[in-house]
mmCIF file of N, CA and C in Angstrom:
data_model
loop_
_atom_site.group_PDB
_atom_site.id
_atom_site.type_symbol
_atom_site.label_atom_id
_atom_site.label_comp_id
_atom_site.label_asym_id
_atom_site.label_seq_id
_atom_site.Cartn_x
_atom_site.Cartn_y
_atom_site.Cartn_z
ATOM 1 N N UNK K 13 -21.764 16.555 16.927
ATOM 2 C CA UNK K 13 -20.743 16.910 15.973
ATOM 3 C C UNK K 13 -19.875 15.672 15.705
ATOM 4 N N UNK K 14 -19.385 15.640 14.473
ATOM 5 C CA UNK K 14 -18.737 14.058 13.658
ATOM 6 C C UNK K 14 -17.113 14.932 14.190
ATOM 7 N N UNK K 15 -16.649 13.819 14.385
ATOM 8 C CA UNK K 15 -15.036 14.110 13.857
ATOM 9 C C UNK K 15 -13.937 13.252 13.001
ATOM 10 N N UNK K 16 -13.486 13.644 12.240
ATOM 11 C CA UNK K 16 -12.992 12.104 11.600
ATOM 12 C C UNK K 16 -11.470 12.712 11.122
ATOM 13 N N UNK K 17 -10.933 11.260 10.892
ATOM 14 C CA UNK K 17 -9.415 11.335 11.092
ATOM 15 C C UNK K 17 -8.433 10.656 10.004
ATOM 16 N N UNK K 18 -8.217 11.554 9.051
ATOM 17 C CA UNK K 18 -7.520 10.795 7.894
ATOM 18 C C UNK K 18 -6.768 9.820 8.148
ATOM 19 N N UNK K 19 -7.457 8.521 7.147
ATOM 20 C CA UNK K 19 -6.731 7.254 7.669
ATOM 21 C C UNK K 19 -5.880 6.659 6.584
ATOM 22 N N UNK K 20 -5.744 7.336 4.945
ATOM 23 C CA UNK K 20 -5.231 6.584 4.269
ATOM 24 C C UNK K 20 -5.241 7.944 3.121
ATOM 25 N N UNK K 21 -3.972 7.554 2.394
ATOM 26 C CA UNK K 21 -3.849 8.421 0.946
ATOM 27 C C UNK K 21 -3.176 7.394 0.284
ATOM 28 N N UNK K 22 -4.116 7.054 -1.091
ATOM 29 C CA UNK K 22 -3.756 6.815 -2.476
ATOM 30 C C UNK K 22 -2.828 7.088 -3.213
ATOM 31 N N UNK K 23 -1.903 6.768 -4.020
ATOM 32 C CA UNK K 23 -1.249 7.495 -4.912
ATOM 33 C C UNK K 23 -1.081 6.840 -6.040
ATOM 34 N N UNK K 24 -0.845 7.355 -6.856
ATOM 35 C CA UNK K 24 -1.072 6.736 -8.501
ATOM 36 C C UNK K 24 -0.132 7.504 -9.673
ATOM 37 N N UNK K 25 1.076 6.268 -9.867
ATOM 38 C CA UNK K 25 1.767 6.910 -11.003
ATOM 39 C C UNK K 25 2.358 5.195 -11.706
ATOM 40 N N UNK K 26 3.019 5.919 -12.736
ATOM 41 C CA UNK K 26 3.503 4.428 -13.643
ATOM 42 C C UNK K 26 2.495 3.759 -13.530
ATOM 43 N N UNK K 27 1.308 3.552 -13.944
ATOM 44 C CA UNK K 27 0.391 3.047 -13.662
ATOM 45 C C UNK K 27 -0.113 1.944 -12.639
ATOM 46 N N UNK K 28 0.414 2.480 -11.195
ATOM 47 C CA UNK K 28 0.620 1.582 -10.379
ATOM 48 C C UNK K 28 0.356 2.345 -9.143
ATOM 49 N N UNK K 29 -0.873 1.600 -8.509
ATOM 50 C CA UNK K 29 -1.790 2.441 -7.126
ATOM 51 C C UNK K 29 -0.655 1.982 -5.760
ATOM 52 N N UNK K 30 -0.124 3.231 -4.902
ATOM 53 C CA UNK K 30 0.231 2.745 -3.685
ATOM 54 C C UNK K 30 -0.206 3.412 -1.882
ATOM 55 N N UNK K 31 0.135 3.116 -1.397
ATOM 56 C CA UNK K 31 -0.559 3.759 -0.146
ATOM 57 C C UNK K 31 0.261 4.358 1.450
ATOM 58 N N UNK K 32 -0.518 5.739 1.493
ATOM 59 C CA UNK K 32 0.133 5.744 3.106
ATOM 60 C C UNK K 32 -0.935 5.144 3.955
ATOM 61 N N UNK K 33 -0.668 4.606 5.062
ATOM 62 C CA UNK K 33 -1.685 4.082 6.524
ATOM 63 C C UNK K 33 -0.925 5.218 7.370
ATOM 64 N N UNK K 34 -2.213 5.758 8.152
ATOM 65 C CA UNK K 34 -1.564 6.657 9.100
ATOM 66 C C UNK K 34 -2.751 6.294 9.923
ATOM 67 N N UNK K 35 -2.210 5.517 11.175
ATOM 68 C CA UNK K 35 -3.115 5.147 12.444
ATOM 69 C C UNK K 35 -3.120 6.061 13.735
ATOM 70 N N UNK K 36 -4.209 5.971 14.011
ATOM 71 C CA UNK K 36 -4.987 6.680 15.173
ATOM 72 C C UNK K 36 -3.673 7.299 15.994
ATOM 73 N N UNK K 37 -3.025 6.479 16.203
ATOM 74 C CA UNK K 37 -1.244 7.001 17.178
ATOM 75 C C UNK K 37 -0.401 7.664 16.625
ATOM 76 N N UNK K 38 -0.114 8.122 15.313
ATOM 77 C CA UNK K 38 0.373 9.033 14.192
ATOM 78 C C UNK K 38 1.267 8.117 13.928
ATOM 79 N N UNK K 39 1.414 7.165 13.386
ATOM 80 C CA UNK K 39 2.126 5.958 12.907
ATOM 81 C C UNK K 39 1.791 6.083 11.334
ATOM 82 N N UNK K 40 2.837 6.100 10.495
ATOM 83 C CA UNK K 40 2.368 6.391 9.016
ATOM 84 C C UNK K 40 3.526 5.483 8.501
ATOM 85 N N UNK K 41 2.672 4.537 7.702
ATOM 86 C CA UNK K 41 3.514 4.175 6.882
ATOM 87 C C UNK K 41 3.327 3.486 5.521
ATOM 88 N N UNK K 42 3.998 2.803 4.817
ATOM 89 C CA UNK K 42 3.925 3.021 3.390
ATOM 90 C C UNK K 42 3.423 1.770 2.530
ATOM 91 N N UNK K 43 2.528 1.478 1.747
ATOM 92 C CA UNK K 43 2.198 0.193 1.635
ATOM 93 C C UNK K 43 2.184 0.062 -0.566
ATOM 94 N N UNK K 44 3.298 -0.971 -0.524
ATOM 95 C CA UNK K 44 3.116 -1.198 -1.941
ATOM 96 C C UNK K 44 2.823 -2.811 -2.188
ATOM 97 N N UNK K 45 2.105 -3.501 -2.849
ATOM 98 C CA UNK K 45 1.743 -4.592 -2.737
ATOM 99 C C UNK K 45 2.793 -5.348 -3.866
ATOM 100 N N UNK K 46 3.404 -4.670 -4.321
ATOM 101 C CA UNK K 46 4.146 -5.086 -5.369
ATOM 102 C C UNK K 46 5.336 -4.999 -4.705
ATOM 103 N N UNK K 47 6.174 -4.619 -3.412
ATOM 104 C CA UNK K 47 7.541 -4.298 -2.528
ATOM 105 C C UNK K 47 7.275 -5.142 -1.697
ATOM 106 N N UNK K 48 8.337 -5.664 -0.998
ATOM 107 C CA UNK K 48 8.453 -6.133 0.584
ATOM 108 C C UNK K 48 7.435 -7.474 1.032
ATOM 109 N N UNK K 49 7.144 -8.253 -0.039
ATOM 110 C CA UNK K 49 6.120 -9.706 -0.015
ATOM 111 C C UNK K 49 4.339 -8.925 0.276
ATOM 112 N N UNK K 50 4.141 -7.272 -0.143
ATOM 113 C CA UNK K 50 3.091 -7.325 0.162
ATOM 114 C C UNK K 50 2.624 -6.887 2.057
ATOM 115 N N UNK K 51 4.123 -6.611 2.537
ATOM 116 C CA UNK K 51 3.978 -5.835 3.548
ATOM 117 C C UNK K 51 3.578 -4.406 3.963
ATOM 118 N N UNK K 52 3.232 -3.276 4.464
ATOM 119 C CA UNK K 52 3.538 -2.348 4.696
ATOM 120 C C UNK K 52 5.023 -1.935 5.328
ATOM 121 N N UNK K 53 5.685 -0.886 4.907
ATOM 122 C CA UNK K 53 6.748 -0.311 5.912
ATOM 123 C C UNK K 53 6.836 1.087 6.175
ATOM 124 N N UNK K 54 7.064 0.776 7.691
ATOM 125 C CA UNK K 54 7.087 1.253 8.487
ATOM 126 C C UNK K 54 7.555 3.560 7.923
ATOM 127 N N UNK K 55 7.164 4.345 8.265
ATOM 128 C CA UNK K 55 7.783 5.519 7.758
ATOM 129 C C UNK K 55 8.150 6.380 8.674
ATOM 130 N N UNK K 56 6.907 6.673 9.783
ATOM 131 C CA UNK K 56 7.510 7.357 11.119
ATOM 132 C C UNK K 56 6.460 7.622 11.910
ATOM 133 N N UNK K 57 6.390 8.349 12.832
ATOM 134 C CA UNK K 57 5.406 8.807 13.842
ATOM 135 C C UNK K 57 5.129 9.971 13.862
ATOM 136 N N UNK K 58 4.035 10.629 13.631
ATOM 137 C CA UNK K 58 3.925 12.296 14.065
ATOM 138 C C UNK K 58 2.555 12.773 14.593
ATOM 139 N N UNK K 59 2.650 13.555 15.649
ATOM 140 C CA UNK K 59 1.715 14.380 15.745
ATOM 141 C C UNK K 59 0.985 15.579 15.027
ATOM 142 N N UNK K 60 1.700 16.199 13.702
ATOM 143 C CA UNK K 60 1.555 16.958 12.650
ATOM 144 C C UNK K 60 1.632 17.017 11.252
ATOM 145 N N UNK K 61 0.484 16.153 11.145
ATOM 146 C CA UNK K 61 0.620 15.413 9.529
ATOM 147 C C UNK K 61 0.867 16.972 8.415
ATOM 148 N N UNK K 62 0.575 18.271 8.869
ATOM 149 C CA UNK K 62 0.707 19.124 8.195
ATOM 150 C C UNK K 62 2.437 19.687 7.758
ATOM 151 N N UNK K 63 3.277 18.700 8.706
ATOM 152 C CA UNK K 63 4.788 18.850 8.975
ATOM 153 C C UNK K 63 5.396 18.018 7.787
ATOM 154 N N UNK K 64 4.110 17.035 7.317
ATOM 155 C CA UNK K 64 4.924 15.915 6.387
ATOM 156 C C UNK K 64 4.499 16.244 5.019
ATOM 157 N N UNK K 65 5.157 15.894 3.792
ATOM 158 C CA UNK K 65 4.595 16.357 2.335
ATOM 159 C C UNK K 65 3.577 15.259 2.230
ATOM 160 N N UNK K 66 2.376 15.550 1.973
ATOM 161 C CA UNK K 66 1.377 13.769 1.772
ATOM 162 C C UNK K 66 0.679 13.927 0.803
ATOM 163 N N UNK K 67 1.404 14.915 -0.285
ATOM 164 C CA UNK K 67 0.712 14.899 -1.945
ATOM 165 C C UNK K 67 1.548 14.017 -2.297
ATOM 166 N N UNK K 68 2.786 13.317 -2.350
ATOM 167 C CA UNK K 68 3.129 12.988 -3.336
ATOM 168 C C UNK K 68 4.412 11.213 -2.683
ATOM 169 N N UNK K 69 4.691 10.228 -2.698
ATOM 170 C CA UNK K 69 5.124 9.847 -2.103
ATOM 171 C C UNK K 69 5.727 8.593 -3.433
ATOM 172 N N UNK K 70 7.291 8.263 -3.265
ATOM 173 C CA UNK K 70 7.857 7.663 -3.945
ATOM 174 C C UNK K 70 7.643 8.081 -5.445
ATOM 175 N N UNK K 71 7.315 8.936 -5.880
ATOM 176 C CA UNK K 71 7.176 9.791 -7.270
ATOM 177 C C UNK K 71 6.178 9.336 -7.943
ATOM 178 N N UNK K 72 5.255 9.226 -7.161
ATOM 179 C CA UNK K 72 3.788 8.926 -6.964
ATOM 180 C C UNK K 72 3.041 9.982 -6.762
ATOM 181 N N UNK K 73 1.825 10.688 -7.399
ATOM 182 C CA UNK K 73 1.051 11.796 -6.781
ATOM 183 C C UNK K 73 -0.430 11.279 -6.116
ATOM 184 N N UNK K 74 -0.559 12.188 -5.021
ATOM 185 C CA UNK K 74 -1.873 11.573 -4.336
ATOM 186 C C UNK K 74 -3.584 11.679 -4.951
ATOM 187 N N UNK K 75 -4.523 10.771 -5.170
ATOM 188 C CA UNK K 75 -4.817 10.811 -5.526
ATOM 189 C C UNK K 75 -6.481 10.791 -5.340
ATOM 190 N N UNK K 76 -6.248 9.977 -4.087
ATOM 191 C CA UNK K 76 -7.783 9.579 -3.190
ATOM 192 C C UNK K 76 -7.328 9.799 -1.659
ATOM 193 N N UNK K 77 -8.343 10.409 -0.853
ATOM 194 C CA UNK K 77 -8.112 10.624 0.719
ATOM 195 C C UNK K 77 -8.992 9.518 1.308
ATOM 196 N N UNK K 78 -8.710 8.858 2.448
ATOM 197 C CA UNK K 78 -9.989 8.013 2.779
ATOM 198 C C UNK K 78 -9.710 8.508 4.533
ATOM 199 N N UNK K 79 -10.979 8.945 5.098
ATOM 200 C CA UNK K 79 -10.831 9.193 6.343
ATOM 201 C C UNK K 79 -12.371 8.368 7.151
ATOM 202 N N UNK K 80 -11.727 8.316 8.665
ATOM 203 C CA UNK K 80 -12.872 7.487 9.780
ATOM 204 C C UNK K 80 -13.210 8.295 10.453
ATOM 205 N N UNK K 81 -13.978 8.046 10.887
ATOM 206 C CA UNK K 81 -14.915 8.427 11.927
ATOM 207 C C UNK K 81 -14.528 8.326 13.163
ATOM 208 N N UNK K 82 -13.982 8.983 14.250
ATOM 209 C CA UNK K 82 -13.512 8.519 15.654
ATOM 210 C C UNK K 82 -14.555 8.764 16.257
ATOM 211 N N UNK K 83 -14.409 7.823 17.424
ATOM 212 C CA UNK K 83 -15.372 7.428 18.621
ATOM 213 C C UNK K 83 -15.451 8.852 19.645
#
């Protein structure tokens, strides 16, 4: 049996693509390449991604899911 672990959501508005990273440790955070020199920042930690809204982020709607494969 596979198990895999959402690792990233898309979002797309003003015609401009941005991103959550949410790592293996529930570390989620926010990545615009056009903000912050091209950094990610930082958003929070959780064990219950179902606790957080992750359709829609900075008035952005989500648009692509990308998930891995854990070991």
């Amino acid at each position: 049996m596979f198990k895999y672990r959402l690792a990233c959501i898309i979002y797309f508005g003003e015609a401009h693509f941005t991103a959550r990273i949410i790592k293996a440790d529930g570390q989620v955070w926010y990545y615009d390449g056009m903000k912050n020199s091209g950094n990610p920042v930082y958003n929070r930690t959780t064990t219950n991604l179902s606790a957080v809204d992750m359709l829609t982020a900075h008035d952005r709607s989500a648009s692509s899911a990308i998930y891995t494969l854990e070991e």
